[in-house]
Coordinates of C-alpha atoms in Angstrom, one line a residue:
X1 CA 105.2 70.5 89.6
X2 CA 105.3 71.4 85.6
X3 CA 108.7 73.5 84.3
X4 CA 106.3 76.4 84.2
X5 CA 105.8 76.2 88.2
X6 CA 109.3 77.1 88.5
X7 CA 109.9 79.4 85.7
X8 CA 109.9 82.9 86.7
X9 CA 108.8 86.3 85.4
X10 CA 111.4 86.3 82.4
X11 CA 111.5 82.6 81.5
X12 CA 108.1 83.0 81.6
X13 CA 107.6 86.4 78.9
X14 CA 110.0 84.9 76.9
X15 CA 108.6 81.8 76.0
X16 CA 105.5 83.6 75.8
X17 CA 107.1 86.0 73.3
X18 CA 109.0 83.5 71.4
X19 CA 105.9 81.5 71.4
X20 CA 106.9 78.3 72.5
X21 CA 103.9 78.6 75.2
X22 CA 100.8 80.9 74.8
X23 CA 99.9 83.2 77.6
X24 CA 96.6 81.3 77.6
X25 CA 98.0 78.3 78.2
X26 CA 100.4 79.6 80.8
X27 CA 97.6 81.0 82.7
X28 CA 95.3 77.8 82.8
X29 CA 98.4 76.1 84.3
X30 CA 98.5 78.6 86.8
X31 CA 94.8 78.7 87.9
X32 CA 95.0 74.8 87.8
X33 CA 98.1 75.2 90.6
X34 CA 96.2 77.6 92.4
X35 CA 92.9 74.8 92.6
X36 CA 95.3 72.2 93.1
X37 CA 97.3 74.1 96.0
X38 CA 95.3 76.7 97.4
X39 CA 92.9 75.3 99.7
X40 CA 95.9 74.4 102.3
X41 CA 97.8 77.3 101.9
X42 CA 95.1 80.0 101.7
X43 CA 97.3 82.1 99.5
X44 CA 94.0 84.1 97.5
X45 CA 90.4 85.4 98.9
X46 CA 89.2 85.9 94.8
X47 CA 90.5 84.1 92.2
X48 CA 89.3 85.7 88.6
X49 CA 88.8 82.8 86.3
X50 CA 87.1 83.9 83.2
X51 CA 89.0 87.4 83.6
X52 CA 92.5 86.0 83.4
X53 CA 91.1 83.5 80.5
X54 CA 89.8 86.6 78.4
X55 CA 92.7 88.6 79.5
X56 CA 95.4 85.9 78.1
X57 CA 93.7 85.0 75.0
X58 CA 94.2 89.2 74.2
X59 CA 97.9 88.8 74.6
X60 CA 98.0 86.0 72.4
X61 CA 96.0 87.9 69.7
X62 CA 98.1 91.0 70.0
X63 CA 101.1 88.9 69.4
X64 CA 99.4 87.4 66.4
X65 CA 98.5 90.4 64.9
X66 CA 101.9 91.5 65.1
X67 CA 102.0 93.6 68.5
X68 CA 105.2 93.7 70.9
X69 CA 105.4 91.8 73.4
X70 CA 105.6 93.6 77.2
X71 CA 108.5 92.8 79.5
X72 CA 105.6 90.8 81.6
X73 CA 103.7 89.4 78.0
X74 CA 101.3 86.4 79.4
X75 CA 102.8 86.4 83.2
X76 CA 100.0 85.9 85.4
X77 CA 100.3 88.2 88.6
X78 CA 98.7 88.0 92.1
X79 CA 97.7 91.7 93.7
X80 CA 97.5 92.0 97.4
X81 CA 93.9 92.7 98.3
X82 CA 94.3 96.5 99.5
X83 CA 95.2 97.2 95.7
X84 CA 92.1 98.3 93.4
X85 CA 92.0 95.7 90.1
X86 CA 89.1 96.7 88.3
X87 CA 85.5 94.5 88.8
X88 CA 87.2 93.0 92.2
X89 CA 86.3 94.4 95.7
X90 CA 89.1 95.9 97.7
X91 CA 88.9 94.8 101.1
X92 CA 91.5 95.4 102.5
X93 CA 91.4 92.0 104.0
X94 CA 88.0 92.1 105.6
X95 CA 84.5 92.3 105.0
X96 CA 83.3 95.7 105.2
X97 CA 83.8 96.6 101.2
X98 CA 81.2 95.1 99.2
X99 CA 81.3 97.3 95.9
X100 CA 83.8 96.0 93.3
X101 CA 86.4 98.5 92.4
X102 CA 85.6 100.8 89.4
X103 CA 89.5 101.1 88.0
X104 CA 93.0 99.5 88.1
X105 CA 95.0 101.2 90.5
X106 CA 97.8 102.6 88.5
X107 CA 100.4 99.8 89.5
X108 CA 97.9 97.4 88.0
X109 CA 97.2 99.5 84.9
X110 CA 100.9 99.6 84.3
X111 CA 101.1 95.8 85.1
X112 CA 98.6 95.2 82.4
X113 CA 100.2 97.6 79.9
X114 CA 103.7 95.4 80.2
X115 CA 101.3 92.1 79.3
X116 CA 101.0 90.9 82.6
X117 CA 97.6 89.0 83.4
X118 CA 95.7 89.5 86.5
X119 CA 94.4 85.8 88.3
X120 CA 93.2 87.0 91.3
X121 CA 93.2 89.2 94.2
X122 CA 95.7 87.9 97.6
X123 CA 95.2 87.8 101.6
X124 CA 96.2 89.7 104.2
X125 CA 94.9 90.8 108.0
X126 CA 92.6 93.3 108.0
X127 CA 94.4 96.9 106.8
X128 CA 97.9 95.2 107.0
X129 CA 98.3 96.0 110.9
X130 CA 100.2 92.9 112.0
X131 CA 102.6 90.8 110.2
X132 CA 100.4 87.6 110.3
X133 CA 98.3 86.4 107.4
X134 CA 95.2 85.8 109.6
X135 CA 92.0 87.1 109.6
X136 CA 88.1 86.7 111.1
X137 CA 87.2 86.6 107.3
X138 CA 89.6 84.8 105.3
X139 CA 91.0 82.4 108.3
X140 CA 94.7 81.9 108.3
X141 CA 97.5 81.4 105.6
X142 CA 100.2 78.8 106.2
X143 CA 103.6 78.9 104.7
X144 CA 103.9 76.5 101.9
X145 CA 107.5 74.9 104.1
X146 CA 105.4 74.2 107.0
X147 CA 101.8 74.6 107.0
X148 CA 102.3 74.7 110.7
X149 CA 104.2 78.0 110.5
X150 CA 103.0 81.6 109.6
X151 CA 104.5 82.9 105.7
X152 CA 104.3 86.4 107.7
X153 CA 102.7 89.9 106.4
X154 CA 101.0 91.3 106.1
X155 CA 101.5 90.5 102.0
X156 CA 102.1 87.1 103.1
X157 CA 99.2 85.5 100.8
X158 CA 100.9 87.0 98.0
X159 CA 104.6 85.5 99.6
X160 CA 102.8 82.5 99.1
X161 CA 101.6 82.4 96.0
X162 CA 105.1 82.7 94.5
X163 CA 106.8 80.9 96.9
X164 CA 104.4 77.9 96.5
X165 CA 104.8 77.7 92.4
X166 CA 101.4 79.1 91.9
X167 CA 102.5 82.3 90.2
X168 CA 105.8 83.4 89.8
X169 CA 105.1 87.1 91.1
X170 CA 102.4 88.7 93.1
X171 CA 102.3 92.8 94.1
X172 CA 102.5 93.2 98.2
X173 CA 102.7 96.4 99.7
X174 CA 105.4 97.3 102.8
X175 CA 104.1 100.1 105.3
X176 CA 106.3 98.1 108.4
X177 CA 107.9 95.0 106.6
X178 CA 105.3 93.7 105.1
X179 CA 107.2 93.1 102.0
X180 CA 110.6 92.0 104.0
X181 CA 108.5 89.6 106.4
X182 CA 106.8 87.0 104.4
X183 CA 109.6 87.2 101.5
X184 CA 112.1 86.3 104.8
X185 CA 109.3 84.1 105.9
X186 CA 108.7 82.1 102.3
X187 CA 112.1 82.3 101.1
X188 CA 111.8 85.1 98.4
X189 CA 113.3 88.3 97.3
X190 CA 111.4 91.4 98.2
X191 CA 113.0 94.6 98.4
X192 CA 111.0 98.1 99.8
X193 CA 111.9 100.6 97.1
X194 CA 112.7 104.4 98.6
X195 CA 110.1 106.7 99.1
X196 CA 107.9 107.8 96.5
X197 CA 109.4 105.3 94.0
X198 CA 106.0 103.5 93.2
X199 CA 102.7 105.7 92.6
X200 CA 100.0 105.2 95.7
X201 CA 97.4 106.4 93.0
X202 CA 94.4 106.7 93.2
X203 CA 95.5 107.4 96.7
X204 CA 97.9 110.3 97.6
X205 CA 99.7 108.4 100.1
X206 CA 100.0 104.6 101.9
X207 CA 100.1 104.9 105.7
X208 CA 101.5 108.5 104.8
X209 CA 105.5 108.5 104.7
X210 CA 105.6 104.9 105.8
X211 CA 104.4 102.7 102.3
X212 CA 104.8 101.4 99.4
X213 CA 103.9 98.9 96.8
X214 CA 106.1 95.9 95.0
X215 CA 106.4 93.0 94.3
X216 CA 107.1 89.7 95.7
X217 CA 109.8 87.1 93.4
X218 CA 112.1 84.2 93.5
X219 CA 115.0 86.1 91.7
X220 CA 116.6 89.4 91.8
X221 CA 116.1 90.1 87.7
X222 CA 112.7 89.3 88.4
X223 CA 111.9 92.1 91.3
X224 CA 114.1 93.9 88.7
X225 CA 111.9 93.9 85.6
X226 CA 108.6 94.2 87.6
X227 CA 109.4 97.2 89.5
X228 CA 110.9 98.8 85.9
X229 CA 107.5 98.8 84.5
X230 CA 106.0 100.2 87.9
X231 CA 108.1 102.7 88.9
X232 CA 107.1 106.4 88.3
X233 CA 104.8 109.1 89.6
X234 CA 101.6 110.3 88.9
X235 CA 100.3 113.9 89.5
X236 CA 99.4 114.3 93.2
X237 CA 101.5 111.5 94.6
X238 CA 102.8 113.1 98.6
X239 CA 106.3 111.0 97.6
X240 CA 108.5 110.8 94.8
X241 CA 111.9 109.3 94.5
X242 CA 115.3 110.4 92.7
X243 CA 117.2 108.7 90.6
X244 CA 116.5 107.1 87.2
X245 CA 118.7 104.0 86.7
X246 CA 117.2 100.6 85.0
X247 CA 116.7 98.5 87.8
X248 CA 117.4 95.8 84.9
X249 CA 120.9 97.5 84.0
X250 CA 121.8 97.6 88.0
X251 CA 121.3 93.6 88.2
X252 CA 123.4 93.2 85.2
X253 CA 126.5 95.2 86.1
X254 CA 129.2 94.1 88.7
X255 CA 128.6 96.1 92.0
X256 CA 132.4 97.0 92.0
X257 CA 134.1 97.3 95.9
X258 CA 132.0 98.4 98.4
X259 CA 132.2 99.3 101.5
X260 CA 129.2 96.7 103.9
X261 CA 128.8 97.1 107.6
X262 CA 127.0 94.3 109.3
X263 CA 125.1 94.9 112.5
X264 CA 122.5 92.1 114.5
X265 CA 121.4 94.7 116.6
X266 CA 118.1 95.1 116.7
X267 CA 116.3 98.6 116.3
X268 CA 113.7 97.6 119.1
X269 CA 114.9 97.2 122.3
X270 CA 114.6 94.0 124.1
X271 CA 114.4 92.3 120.9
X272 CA 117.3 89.2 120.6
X273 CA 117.5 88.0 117.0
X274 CA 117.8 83.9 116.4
X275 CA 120.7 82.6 116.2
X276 CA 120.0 81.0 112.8
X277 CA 119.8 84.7 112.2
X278 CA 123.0 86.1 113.4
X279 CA 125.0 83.1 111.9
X280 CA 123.3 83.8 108.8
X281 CA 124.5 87.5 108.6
X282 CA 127.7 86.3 109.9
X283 CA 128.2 84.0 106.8
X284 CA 127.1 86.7 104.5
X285 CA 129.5 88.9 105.7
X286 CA 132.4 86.3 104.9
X287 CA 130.7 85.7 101.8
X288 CA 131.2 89.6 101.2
X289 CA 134.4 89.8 102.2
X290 CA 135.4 86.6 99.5
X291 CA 133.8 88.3 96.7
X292 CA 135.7 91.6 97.5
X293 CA 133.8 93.7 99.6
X294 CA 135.1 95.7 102.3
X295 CA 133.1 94.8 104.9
X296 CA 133.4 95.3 108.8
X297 CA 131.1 95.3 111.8
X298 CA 129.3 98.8 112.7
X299 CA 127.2 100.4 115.5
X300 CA 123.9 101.7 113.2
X301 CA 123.3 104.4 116.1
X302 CA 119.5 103.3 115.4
X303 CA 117.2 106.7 116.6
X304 CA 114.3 105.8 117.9
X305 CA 111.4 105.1 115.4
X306 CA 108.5 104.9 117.7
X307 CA 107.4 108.4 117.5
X308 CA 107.3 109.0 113.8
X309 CA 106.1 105.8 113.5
X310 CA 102.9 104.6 115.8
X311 CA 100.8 108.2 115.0
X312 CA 101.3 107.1 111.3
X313 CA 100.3 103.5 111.5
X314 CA 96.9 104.6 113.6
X315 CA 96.7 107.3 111.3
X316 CA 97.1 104.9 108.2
X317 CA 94.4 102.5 109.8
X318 CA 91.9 105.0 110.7
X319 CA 92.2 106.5 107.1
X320 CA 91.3 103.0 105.4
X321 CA 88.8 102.2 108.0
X322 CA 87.2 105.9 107.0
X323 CA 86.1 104.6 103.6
X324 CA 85.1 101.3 103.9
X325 CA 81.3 101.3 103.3
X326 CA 80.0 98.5 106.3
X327 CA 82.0 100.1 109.4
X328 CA 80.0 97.4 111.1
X329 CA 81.5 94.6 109.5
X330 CA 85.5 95.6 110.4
X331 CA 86.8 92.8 112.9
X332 CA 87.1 93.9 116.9
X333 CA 90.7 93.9 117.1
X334 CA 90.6 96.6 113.5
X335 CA 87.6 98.8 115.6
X336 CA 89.9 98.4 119.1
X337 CA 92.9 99.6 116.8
X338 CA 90.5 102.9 116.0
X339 CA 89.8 103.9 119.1
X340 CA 92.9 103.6 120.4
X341 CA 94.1 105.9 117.6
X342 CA 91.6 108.6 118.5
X343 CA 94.6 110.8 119.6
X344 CA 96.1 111.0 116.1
X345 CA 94.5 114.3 114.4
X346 CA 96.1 116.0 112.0
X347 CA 97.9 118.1 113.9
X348 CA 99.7 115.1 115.1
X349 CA 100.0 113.7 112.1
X350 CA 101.4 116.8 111.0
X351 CA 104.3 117.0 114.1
X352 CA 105.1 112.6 113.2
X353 CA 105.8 114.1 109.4
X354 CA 108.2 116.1 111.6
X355 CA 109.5 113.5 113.6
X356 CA 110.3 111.0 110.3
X357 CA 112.3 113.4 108.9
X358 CA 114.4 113.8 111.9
X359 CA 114.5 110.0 112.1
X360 CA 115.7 109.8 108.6
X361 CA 118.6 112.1 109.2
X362 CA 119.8 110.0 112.0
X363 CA 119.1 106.6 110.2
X364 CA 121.1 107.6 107.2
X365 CA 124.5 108.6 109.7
X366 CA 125.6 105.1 109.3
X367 CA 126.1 105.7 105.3
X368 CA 128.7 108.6 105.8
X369 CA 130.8 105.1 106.5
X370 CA 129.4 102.3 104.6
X371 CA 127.7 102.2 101.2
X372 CA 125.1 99.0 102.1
X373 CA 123.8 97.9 105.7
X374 CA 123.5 94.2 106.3
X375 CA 121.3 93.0 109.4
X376 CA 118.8 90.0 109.8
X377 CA 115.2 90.7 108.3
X378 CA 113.5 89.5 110.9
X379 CA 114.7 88.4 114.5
X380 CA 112.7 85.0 115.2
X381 CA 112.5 81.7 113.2
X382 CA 108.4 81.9 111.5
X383 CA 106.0 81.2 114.2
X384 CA 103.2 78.8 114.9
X385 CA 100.2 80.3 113.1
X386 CA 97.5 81.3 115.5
X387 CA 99.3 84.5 116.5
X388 CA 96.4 86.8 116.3
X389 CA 93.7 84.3 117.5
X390 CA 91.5 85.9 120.4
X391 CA 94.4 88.6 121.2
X392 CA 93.7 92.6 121.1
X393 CA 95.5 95.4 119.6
X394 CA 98.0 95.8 122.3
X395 CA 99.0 92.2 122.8
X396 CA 99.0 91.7 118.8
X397 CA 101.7 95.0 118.5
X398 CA 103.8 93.0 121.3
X399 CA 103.8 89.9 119.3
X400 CA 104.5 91.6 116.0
X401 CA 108.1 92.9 117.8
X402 CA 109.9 90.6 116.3
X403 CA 109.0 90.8 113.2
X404 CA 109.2 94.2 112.3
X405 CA 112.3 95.2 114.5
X406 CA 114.6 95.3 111.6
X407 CA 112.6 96.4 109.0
X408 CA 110.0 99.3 110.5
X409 CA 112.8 101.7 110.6
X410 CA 113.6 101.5 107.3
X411 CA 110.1 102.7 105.9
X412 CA 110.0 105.2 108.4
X413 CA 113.9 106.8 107.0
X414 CA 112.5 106.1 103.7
X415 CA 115.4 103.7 102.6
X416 CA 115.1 100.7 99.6
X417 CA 115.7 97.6 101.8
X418 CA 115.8 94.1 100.8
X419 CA 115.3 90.9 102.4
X420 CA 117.4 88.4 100.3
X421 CA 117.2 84.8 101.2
X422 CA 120.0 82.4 102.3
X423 CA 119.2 79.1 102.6
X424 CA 116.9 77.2 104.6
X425 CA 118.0 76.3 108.4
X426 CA 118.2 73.5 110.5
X427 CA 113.7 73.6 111.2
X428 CA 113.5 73.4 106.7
X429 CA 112.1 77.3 106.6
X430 CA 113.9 79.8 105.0
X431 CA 116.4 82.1 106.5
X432 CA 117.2 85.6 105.2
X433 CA 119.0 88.6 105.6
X434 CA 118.6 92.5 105.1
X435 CA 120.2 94.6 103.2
X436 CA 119.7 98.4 104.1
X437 CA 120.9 100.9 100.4
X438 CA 121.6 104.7 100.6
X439 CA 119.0 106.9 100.2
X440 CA 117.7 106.5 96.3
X441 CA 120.2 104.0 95.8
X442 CA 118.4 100.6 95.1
X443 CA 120.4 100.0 92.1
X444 CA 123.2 99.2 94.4
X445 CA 121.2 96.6 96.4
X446 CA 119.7 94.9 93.0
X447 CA 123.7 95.1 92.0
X448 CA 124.8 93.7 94.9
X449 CA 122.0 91.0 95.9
X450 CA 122.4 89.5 92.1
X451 CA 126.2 89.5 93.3
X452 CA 124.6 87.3 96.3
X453 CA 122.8 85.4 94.0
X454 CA 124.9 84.4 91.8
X455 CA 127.3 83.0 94.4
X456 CA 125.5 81.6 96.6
X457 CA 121.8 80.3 95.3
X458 CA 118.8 79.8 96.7
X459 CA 116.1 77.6 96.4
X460 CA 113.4 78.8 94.0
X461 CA 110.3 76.5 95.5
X462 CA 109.2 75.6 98.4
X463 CA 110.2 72.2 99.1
X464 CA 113.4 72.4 96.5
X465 CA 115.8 72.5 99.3

């Protein structure tokens, strides 16, 4: 792979900026990975060729004519499919949209406004309900360290993109995990921001009080600079976030002593985490400890999610599936999901509302102890891909169990969470652990997981280990 495959979003504006490479250049390089890689990965559903071209060769222009250059001048960016880019159809990982979207969504406006380049749109299972890259439409997507292994989801075309070398950040969004899971899946950084910390716009909400959008990277500065220019609210947004601290500023300060609990307990009963997994939270801790953490084993006290949870993920699917324009065309298991959601009206919408907040109370007792939460990010090794094949909604929740039963509970409490990887284990795929922030408080986990970094590196490609 070229230097530019492994540069990331900084390296990458900066030579831009300084012009040692044009963004044009930069972007050909990156389509070319993409054609090169992409038809045994399945990482994109619509790649946009001339668009990118035309949209590089304006940065370069603007630089000429003496224009600024944008924190993200000339870095070309993947966007999971459920996100509007202008001229592109949002499917939402299916077939049953078939107009082309008549705006950015405002992420992607802001995206554009740093200088970022759009090169094409990313997979993901229909609506985002199960944390498998596989779909009746776009087939499945393998995880660039085994093609034999799921990269997770449901922004697992997006984990690998990056992951791969093909761009060095794509958007995902995280209603469950679905950041977390392929970024612990594809060995990446991908932190869920609190609540309300990212605009949904043009849509009020993302599966109601359980999503968000952000991006997948290979480095903590990286997540850092992107979610700087993305941040913010929009008038009508259901969420926002407090707090107003440069991401930026948080990775470049010392986190000072704090006080980490560690827990392998799983929030879903029944659920045994890997015991890659557990050794791998168990060295971090150490690791912690070294660097001068306080750190100790805790009981979380996890509440019970389920309730706030399942009314708003029907609710969520039944909502998207509501404005696609070919109802026809969704897949069986996404129309199965429907009618089994039936029960959710808004009234029970309304009383789940209820319920996360009561979750949320409970969640955050663990923090009147410890500053930062460490856990796995997911509780099995990546599985064999073929996880969805011929199964129905019921069967695909039970598989999903693992996978989600670190991370739900977290988007449900509203937290920033992180999955931050640490090393690969003895199977070659990434392993990875969570860290859990206070309420508004990512700045502590960027702090802390560029601590992490710093000490203890991870590989930036797949197949660098």
């Amino acid at each position: 792979m070229s230097d530019l495959a492994r540069a990331g979003v900084a390296e990458t504006a900066s030579l831009v900026a300084t012009g040692e490479v044009s963004a044009r250049g930069v972007v050909e390089q990156a389509l070319g990975r993409i054609e090169s890689r992409d038809r045994e990965l399945n990482a994109f559903s619509r790649l946009l060729v001339d668009e990118a071209i035309a949209e590089a060769q304006a940065r370069d222009d603007a630089l000429a004519a003496g224009e600024q250059a944008g924190p993200l001048h000339g870095v070309p960016i993947a966007i999971k499919e459920e996100i509007d880019v202008v001229g592109a159809v949002t499917t939402f990982g299916g077939d049953a949209n078939s107009t082309p979207a008549a705006a950015d969504a405002e992420v992607v406006r802001r995206l554009r406004a740093a200088g970022a380049v759009v090169v094409g749109k990313t997979t993901m299972p229909e609506f985002g309900a199960f944390p498998f890259t596989e779909s009746t439409s776009r087939g499945i997507t393998r995880n660039p360290w085994d093609h034999s292994r799921t990269p997770g989801g449901s922004s697992g075309g997006t984990a690998v993109a990056v992951s791969s070398g093909m761009v060095p950040v794509g958007m995902g969004g995280d209603g469950g995990g679905s950041i977390r899971i392929p970024s612990a899946s594809c060995g990446l950084f991908g932190l869920k921001p609190q609540r309300g910390r990212v605009t949904t716009a043009p849509h009020a909400h993302l599966w109601w009080a359980l999503g968000t959008a952000g991006p997948l990277t290979r480095s903590v500065l990286d997540s850092a600079i992107v979610y700087d220019v993305v941040r913010g609210n929009v008038e009508g947004d259901l969420y926002t976030a407090g707090g107003d601290e440069p991401f930026v500023d948080a990775v470049g300060r010392d986190p000072g002593r704090l006080r980490i609990g560690w827990s392998t307990k799983a929030v879903s009963l029944g659920v045994r985490p890997d015991p890659t997994h557990v050794a791998a939270v168990e060295e971090t801790a150490r690791l912690l400890t070294e660097l001068g953490h306080d750190v100790r084993e805790v009981d979380p006290r996890y509440p019970d999610p389920t309730a706030a949870f399942v009314p708003q993920f029907f609710a969520g699917i039944r909502a998207e599936a509501d404005l696609v324009e070919h109802p026809d065309r969704l897949e069986r298991r996404t129309r199965e999901t429907c009618r089994l959601g039936s029960w959710v009206t808004p009234k029970v919408v309304e009383w789940a509302l209820g319920q996360t907040e009561q979750v949320s109370t409970k969640a955050n007792r663990v923090f009147d102890e410890v500053d930062v939460l460490l856990t796995p990010a997911i509780a099995h090794r990546p599985v064999r891909v073929g996880r969805l094949d011929g199964v129905g909604t019921v069967r695909a929740a039970l598989r999903a169990m693992p996978s989600i039963a670190y991370a739900a509970l977290w988007n449900v409490a509203g937290n920033p969470a992180a999955s931050l990887p640490c090393g690969t284990g003895a199977d070659g795929l990434p392993v990875a652990v969570q860290l859990v922030g206070r309420t508004d408080d990512e700045a502590t986990l960027f702090s802390l997981s560029a601590q992490i970094e710093q000490a203890r590196p991870w590989p930036l490609l797949a197949g660098d280990a």
